[in-house]
Coordinates of C-alpha atoms in Angstrom, one line a residue:
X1 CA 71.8 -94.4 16.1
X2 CA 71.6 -91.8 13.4
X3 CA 68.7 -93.2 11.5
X4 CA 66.9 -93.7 15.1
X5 CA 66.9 -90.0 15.5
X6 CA 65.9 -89.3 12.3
X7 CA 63.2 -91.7 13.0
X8 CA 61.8 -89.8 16.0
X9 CA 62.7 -86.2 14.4
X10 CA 60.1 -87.5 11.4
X11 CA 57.4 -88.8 13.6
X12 CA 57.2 -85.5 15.8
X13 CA 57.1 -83.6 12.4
X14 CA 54.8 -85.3 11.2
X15 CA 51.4 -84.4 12.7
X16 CA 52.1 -80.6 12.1
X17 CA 53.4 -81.1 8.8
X18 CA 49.7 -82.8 7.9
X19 CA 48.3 -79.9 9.3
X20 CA 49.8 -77.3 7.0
X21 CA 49.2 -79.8 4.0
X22 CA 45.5 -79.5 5.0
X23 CA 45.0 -75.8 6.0
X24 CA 46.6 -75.4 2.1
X25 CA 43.9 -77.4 0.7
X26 CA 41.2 -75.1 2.6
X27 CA 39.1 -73.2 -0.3
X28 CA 39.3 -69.5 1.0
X29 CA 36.4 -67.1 1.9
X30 CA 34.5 -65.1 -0.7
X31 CA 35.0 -61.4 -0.9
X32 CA 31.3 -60.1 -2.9
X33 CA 28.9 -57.5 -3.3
X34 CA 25.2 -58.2 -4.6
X35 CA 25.4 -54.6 -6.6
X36 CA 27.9 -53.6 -9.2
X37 CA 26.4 -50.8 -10.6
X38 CA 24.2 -47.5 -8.9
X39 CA 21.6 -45.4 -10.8
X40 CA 20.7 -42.0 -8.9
X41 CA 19.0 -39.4 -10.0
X42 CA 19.8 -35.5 -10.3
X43 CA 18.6 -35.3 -6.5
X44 CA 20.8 -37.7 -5.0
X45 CA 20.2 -41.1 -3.3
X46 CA 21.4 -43.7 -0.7
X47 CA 21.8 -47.3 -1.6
X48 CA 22.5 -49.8 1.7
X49 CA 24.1 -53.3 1.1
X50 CA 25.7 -56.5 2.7
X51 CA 29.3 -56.5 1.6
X52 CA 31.1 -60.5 2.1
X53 CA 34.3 -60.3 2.9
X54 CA 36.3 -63.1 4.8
X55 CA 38.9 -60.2 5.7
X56 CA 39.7 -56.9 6.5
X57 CA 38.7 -54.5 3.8
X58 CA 38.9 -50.5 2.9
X59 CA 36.4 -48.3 0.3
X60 CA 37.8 -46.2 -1.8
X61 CA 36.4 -43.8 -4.3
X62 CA 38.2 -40.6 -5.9
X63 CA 34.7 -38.7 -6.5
X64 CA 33.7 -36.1 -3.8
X65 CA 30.0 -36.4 -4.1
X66 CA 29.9 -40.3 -3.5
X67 CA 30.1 -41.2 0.3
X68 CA 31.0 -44.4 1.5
X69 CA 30.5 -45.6 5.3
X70 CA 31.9 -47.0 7.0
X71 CA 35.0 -46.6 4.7
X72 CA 36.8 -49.8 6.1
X73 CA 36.1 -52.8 8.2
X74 CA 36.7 -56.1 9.2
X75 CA 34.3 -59.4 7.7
X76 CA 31.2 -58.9 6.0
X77 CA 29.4 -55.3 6.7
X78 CA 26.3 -53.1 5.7
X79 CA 27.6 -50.5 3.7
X80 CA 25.8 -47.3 2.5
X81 CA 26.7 -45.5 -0.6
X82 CA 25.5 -41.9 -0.6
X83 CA 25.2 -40.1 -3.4
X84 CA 24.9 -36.1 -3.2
X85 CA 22.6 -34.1 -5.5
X86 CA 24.1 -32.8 -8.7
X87 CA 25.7 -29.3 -9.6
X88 CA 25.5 -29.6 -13.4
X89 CA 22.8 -30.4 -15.8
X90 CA 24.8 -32.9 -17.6
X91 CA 25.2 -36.3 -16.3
X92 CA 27.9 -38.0 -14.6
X93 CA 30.0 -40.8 -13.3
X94 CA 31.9 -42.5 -10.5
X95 CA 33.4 -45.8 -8.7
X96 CA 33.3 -47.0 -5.1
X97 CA 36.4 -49.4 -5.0
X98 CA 36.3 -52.1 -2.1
X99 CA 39.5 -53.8 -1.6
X100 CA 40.7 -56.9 0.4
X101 CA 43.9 -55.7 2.5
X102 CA 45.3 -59.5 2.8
X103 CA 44.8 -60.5 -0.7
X104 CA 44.4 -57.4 -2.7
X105 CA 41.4 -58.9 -4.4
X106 CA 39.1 -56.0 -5.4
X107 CA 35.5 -55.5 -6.0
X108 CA 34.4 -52.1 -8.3
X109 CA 30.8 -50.5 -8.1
X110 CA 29.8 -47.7 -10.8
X111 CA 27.7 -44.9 -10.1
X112 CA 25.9 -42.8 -12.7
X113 CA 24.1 -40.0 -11.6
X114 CA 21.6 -38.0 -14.2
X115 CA 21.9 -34.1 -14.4
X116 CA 18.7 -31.9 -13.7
X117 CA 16.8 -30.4 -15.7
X118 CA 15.7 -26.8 -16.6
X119 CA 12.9 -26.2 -13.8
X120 CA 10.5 -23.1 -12.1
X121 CA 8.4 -25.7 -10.1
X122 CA 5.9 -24.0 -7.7
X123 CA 5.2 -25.5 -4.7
X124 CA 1.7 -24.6 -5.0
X125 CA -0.1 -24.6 -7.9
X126 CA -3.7 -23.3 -6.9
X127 CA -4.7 -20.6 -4.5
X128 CA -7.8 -19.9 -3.1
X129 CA -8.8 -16.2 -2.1
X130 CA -11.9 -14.5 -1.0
X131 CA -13.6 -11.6 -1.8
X132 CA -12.8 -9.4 1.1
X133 CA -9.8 -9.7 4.5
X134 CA -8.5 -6.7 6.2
X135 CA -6.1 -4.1 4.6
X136 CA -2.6 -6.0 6.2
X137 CA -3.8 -9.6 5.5
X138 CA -4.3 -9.6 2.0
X139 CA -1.2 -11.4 0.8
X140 CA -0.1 -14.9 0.0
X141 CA 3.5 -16.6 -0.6
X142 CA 4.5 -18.8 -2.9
X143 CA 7.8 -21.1 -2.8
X144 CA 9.2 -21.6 -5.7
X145 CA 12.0 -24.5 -6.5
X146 CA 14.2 -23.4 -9.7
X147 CA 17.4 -23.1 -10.9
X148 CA 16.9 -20.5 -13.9
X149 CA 16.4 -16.5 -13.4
X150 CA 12.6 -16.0 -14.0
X151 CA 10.3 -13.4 -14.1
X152 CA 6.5 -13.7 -13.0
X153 CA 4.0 -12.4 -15.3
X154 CA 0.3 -11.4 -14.1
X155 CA -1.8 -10.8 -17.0
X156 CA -2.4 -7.3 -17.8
X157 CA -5.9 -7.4 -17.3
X158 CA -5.5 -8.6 -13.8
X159 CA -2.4 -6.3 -12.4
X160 CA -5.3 -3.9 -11.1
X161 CA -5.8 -6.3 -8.5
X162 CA -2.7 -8.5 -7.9
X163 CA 0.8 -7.9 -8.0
X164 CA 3.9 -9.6 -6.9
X165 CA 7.5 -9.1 -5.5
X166 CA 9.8 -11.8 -5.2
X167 CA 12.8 -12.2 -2.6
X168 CA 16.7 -12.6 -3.9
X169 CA 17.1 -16.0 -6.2
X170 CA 20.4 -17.3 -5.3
X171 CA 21.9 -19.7 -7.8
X172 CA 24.7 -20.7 -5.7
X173 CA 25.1 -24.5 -6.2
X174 CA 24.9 -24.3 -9.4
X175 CA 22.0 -26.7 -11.4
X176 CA 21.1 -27.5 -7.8
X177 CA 17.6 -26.3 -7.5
X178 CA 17.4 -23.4 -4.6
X179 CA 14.4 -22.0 -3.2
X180 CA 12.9 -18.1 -3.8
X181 CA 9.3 -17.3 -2.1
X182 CA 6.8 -15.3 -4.3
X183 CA 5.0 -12.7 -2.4
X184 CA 1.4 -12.0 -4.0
X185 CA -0.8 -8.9 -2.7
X186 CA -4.0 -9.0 -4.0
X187 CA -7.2 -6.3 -3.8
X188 CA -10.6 -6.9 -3.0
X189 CA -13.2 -7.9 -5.5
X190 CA -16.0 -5.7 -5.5
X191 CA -18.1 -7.7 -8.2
X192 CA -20.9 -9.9 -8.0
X193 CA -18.5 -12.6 -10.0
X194 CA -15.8 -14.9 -9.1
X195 CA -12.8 -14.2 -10.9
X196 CA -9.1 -15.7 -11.8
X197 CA -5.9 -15.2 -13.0
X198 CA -3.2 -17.5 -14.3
X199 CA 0.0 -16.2 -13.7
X200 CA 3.3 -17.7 -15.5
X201 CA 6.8 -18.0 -14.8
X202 CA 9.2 -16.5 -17.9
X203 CA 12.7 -17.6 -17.6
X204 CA 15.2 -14.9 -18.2
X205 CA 17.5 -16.9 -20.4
X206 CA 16.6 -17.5 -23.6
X207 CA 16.6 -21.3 -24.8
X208 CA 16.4 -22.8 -21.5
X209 CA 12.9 -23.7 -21.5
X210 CA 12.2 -25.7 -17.8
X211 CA 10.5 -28.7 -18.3
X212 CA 8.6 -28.1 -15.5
X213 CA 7.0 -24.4 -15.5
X214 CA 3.2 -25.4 -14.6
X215 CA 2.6 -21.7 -13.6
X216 CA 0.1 -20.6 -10.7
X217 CA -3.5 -20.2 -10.8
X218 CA -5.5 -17.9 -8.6
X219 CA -9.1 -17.6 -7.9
X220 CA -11.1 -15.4 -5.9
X221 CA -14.1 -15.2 -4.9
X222 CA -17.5 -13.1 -6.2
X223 CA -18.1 -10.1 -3.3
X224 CA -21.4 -10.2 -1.0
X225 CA -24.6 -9.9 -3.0
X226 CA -25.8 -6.3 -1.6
X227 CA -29.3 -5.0 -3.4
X228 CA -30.1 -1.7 -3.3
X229 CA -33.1 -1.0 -0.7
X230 CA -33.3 -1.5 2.9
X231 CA -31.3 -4.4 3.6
X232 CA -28.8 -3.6 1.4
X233 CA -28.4 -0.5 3.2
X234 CA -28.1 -2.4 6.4
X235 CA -25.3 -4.6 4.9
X236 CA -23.2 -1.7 3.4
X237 CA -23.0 0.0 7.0
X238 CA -21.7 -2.9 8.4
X239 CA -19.4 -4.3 5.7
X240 CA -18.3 -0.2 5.7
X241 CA -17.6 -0.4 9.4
X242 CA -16.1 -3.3 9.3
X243 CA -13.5 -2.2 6.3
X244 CA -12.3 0.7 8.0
X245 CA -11.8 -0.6 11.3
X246 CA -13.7 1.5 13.4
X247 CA -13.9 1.5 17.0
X248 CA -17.5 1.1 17.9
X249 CA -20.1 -1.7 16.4
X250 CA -23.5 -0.7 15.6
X251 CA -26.0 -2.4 18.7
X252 CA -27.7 -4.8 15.4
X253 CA -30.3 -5.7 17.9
X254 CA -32.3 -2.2 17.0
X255 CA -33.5 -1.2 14.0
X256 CA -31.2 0.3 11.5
X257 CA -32.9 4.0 11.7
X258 CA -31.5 3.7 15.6
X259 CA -27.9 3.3 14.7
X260 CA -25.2 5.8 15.8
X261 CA -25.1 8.2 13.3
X262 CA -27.5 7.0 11.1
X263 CA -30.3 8.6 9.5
X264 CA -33.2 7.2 7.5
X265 CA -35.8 8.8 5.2
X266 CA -39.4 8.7 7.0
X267 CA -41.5 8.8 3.7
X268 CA -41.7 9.1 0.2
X269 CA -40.3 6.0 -2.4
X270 CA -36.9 6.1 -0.1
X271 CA -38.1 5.2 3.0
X272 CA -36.1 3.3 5.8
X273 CA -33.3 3.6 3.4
X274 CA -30.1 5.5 4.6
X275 CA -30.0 9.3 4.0
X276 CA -27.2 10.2 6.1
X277 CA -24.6 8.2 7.8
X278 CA -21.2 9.3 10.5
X279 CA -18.1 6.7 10.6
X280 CA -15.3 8.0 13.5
X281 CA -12.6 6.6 15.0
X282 CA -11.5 4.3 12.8
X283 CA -8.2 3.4 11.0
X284 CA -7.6 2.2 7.6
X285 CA -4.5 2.8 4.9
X286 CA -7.3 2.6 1.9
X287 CA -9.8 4.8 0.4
X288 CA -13.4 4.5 1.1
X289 CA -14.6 0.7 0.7
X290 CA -16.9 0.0 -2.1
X291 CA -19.5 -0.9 -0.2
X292 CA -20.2 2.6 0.1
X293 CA -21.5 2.8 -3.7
X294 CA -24.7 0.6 -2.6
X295 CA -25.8 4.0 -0.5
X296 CA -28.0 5.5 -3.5
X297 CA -29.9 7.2 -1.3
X298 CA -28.1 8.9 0.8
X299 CA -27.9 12.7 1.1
X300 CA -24.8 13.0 3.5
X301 CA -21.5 11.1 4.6
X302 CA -19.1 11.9 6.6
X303 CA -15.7 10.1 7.9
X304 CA -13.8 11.6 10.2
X305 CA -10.6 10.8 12.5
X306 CA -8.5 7.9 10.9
X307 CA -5.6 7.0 12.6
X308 CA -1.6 8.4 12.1
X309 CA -3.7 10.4 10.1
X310 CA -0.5 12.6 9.3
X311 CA 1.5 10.0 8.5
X312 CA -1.1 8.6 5.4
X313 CA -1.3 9.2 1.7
X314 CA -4.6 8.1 0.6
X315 CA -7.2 8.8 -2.3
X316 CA -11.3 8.4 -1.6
X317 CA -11.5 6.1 -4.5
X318 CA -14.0 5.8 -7.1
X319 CA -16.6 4.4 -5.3
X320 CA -17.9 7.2 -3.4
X321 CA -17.8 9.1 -6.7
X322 CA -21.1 7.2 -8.0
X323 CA -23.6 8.6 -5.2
X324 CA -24.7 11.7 -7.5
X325 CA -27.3 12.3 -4.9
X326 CA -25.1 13.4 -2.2
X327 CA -25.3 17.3 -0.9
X328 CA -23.2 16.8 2.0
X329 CA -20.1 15.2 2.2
X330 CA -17.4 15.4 5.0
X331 CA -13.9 13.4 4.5
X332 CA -11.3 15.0 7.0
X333 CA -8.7 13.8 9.1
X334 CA -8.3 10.7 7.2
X335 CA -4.9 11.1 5.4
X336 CA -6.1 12.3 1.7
X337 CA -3.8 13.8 -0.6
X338 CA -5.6 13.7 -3.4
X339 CA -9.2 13.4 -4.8
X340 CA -10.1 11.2 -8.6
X341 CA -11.4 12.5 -11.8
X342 CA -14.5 10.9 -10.9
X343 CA -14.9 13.0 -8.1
X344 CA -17.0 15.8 -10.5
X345 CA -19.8 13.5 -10.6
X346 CA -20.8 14.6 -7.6
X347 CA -22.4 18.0 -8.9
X348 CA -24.8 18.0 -6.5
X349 CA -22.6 18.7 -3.8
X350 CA -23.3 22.0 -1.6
X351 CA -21.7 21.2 1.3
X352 CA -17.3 19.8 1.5
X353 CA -15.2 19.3 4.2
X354 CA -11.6 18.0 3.8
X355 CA -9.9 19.7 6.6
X356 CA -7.2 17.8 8.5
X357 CA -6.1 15.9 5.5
X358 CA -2.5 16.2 3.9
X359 CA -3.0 18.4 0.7
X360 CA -0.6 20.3 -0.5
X361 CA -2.3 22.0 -2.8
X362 CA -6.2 22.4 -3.3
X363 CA -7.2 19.9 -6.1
X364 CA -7.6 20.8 -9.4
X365 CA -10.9 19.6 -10.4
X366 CA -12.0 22.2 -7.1
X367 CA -13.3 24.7 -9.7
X368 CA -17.0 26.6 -9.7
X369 CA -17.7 24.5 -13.6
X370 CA -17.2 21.2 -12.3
X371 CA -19.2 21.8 -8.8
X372 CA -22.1 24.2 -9.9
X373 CA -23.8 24.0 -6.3
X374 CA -20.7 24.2 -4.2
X375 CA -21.8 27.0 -1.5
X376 CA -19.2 25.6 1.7
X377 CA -15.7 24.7 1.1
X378 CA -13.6 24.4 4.1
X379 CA -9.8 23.0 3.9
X380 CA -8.6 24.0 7.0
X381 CA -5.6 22.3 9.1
X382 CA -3.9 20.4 6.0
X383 CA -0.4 20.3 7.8
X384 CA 1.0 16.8 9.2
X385 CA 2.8 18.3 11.1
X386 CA 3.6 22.0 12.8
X387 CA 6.8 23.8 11.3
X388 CA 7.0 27.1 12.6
X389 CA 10.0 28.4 10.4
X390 CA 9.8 26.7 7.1
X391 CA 13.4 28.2 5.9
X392 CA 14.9 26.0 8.6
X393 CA 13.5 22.3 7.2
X394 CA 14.9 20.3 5.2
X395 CA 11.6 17.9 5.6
X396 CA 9.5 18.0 2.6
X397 CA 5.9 16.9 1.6
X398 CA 4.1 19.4 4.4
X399 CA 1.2 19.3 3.4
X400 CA -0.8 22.5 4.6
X401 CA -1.5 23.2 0.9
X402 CA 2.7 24.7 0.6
X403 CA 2.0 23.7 -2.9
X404 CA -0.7 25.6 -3.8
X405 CA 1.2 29.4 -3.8
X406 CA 1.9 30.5 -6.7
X407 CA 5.5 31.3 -7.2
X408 CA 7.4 33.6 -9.2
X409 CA 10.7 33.7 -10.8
X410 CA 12.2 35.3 -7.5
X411 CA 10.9 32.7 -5.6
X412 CA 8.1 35.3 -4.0
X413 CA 4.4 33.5 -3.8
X414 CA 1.1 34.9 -3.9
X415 CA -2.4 33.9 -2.7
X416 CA -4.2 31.3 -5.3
X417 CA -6.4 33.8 -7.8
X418 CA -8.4 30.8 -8.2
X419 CA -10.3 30.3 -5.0
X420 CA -11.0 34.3 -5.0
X421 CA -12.8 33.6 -8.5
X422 CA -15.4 31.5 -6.8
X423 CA -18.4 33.6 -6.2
X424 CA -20.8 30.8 -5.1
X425 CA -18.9 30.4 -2.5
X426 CA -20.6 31.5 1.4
X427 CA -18.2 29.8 3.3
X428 CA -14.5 29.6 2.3
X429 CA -12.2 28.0 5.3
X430 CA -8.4 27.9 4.7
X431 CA -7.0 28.5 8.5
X432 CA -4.1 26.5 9.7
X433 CA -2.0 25.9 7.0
X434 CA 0.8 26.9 4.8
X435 CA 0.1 29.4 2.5
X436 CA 3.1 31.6 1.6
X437 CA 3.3 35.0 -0.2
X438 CA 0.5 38.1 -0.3
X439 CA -2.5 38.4 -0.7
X440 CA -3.0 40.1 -4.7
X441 CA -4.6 42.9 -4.7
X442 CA -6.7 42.5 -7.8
X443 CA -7.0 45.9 -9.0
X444 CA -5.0 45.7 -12.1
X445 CA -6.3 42.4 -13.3
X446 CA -8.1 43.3 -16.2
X447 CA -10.2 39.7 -15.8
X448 CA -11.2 40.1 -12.7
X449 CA -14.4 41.5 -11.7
X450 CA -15.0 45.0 -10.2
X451 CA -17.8 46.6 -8.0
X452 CA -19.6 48.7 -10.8
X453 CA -21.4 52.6 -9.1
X454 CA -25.0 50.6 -10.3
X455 CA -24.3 47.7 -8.0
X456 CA -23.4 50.2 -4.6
X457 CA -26.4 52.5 -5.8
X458 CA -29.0 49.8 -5.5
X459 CA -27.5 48.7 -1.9
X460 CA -27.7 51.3 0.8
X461 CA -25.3 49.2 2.7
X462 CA -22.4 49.6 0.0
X463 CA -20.5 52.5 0.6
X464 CA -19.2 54.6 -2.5
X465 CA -16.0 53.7 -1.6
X466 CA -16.6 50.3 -2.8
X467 CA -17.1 51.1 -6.4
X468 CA -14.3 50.1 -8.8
X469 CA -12.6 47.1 -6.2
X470 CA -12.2 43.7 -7.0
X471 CA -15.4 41.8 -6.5
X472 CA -13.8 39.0 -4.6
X473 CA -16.0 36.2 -3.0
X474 CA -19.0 38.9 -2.6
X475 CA -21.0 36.1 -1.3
X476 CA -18.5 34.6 1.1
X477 CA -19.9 35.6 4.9
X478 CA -17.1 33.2 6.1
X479 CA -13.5 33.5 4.9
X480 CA -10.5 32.3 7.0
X481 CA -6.9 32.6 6.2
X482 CA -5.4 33.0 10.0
X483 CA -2.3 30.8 11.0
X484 CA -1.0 30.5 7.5
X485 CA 2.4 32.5 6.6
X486 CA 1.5 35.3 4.8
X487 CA 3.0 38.7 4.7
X488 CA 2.7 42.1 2.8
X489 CA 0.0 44.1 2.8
X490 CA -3.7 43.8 3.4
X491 CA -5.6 44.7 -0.1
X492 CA -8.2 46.5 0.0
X493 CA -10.6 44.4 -1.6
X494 CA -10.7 43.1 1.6
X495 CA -10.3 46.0 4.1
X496 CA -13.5 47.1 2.4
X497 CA -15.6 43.8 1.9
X498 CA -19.2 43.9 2.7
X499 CA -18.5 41.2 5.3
X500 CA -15.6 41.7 6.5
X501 CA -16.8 42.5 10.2
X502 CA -19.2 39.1 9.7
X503 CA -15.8 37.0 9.1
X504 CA -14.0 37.9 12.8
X505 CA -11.3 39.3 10.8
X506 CA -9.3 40.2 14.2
X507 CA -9.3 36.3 14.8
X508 CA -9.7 34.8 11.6
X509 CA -7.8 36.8 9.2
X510 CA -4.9 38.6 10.6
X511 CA -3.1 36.5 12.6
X512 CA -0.5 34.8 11.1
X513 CA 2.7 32.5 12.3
X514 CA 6.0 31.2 11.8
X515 CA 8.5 32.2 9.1
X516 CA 7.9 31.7 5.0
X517 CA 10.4 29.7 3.0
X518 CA 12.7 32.8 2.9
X519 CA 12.9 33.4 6.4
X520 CA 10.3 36.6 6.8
X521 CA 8.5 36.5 9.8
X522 CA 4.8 36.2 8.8
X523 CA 2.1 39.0 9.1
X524 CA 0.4 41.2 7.3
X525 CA 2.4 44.9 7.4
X526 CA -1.1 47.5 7.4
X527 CA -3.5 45.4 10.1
X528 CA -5.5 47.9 11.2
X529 CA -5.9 48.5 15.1
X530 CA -9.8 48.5 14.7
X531 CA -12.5 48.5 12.8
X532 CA -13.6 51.5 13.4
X533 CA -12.0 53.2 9.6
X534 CA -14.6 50.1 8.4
X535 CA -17.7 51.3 9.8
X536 CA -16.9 55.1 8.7
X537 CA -17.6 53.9 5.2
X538 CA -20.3 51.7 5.9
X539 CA -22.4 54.3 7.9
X540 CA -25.9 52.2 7.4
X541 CA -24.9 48.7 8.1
X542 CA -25.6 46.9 11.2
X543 CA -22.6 47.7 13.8
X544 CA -21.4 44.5 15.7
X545 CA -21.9 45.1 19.3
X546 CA -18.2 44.4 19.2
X547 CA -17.2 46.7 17.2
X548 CA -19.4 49.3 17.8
X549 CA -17.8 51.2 20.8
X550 CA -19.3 53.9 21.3
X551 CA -21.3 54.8 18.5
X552 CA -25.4 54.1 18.6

């Protein structure tokens, strides 16, 4: 009965025993990857791959700049490794670990990764400019990939027309390359010839040369052929027009001599060309453009009314300096502060006009040697802005010539001596502006000249009382000082001048404003009520109606 059961027990056993006998004997199922080592360079890189796995599976890697995904998984799987740039320049390594979790069998993949290298690599290495673009356009940037302090280096012979600032370089990932933009400015090129500059990148660090430093190279173009005559003429007008923005446009379907404020010479071996020309309205932050320089014949120029003019510092520039055969030239309301040496070429000048400008003091090279045929100088309104009572400012650079007032070791100013020296002068105009002080009176200046009893003999409009006072400006019928901030007394140089009555002295002399530096209230302490103490001397002149009252 026993050996019966055992029978049956064996034969049910039996089938599932086979079974596990031949599941055993079942090879198992691979666990592979077709890649055991990845190369990447100093920028990074992303490998994808079929991993083989018969069973579940994790990645593993210790290194925080490789990147496995998906980091575990079941079967076989497209995995991508992801390797971030480098920090260093040197070279380094990892491992991705895949791992079988049944069986623990593993599969290792290296990773090598090359450091980068020393580099100022431009993102541009050519730039094309031309000769001429408006003032605020005039610029170019340049991105620049490094990872070394540099400095950029325009040739010395080209920094009169280009320059170049550069925003913050931040090195903050290390050897990573970051990126800085160059910011060029360049000038216009007022030649007949193309030109270019190559401009280089010095690192700061000495012995880290990059091995890629291929520098910039900038070209510009040759300016618009202009030839003196006619045509050339034509063109400067419009290429001046057009460079200081003005408001108008010349109506270029009439002939040139019918331009607004344009005038031509009608004969002789100028004719048609330009011999006077107006430009208003305009606004511009530079000097006078070149273009003006192709004017040769022209006789008389004037600009007038830039914009914000109180808010500009400008120079004329050179260029206007090389037209010796101007007599005339009016530059106000445009923002000047100052004039160039090369501004005494033009000797031939009779005629200036820089009123409305921002001079604080008259220019130096102003002077009787340097402009021989100066006869009108008029300087007038220099302030940019009103300040009644100049003790209670802190705001500096006035203008209104504040500058140009001598000042002693007290502090107290005087009247310039200079522009009293000039006796060429017929028209002197200094109204509205900000000279401080008294006027000198002269009279004990051993180096200035006096009225000698020969001169007011052979005049029978001089009166005696004349003889032995400063000869100031005895040619001037026009002086104006009013609305300045002078004080003290009125010299008698001028209570006396021959022209005084001719100069409106009630309007253009005495009045004065505001409050000095120190806080005086401004005005001249002997102004006298009339004229009338004037004409008692000169008993032979002409009376002014005006004046006259009721003497015939």
């Amino acid at each position: 009965m026993m050996n019966r059961l055992h029978s049956e027990i064996l034969i049910c056993l039996l089938p599932a025993l086979c079974l596990l006998l031949s599941c055993s004997n079942e090879p198992s199922v691979g666990f592979s990857a077709p890649v055991d080592l990845i190369e990447a360079g100093a920028e990074g890189k992303t490998v994808e791959f079929s991993l083989s796995s018969g069973d579940s599976w994790v990645a593993k890697t210790q290194d925080p700049w490789i990147t496995v995904s998906p980091a575990n998984g079941n079967g076989s799987t497209v995995c991508t490794v992801s390797i971030d740039s480098a920090l260093t320049f040197s070279p380094r390594e990892g491992l991705v670990r895949f791992e079988q979790t049944g069986t623990g069998e593993r599969r290792d993949i290296r990773v090598t990764q090359k450091g980068f290298e020393y580099a100022i690599d431009p993102l541009r290495q050519e730039i094309s400019l031309q000769s001429y673009a408006p003032f605020g356009e005039r610029t170019f940037e340049v991105d620049v990939m490094t990872n070394l302090p540099f400095r950029v280096e325009i040739p010395e012979q080209d920094a009169s027309w280009l320059s170049c600032g550069m925003t913050e370089l931040q090195l903050d990932r290390g050897a990573r390359p970051r990126k800085v933009t160059l910011r060029f400015e360049w000038d216009l090129n007022y030649n007949q010839t193309s030109r270019a500059s190559s401009v280089r990148f010095i690192p700061l660090e000495e012995g880290k040369e990059p091995v890629r430093n291929d520098g910039l190279v900038i070209r510009q173009e040759a300016a618009e052929a202009i030839e003196p005559g006619v045509k050339g003429d034509s063109l400067a007008l419009l290429a001046i027009r057009r460079s200081l923005g003005c408001l108008s446009d010349y109506e270029v379907s009439e002939k040139m001599e019918h331009w607004e404020g344009v005038t031509v010479w009608k004969s002789g071996p100028d004719k048609g060309r330009v011999r006077s020309a107006s430009f208003m309205l305009f606004s511009t932050d530079e000097g006078i453009p070149f273009q003006v320089k192709y004017l040769t014949a022209c006789e008389e120029l004037t600009f007038f009314s830039n914009a914000n003019t109180f808010l500009k510092s400008l120079d004329p520039g050179p260029h206007i300096c090389t037209l010796t055969r101007l007599r005339r030239l009016d530059i106000s309301a445009y923002g000047l502060v100052s004039l160039p040496e090369e501004f005494t070429a033009l000797k031939n000048l009779e005629y200036l006009n820089l009123s409305g400008n921002n001079f604080s003091a008259v220019p130096a090279i102003l002077t009787p040697e340097n402009f021989p045929n100066l006869h009108s100088l008029v300087l007038n309104a220099n302030q940019r802005q009103v300040i009644y009572d100049l003790s209670n400012t802190v705001k500096k650079d006035l203008g209104g010539l504040m500058d140009e007032s001598l000042q002693d070791a007290d502090g107290n100013r005087t009247f310039p001596k200079r522009l009293l020296r000039w006796d060429a002068l017929d028209t002197l105009i200094l109204s509205v502006n900000y000279l401080q002080g008294s006027l000198p009176s002269l009279e004990d200046d051993p180096d200035f000249p006096k009225w000698t009893r020969a001169e007011v003999d052979a005049c029978d409009t001089l009166p005696q009382r004349l003889a032995g006072l400063p000869k100031v400006l005895p040619h001037t019928t026009l002086l104006t000082i009013n609305l300045n901030r002078l004080t003290g007394a009125l010299p008698d140089w001028l209570l006396y001048h021959p022209c005084l009555d001719l100069w409106m002295p009630e309007s253009l002399i005495f009045p004065q404003e505001g409050k000095d530096e120190k806080g005086s209230s401004c005005g001249f302490t002997n102004v006298p009520a009339s004229l009338d103490y004037y004409y008692e001397e000169y008993v032979n002149k002409k009376f002014n109606p005006n004046n006259q009252g009721d003497k015939q």
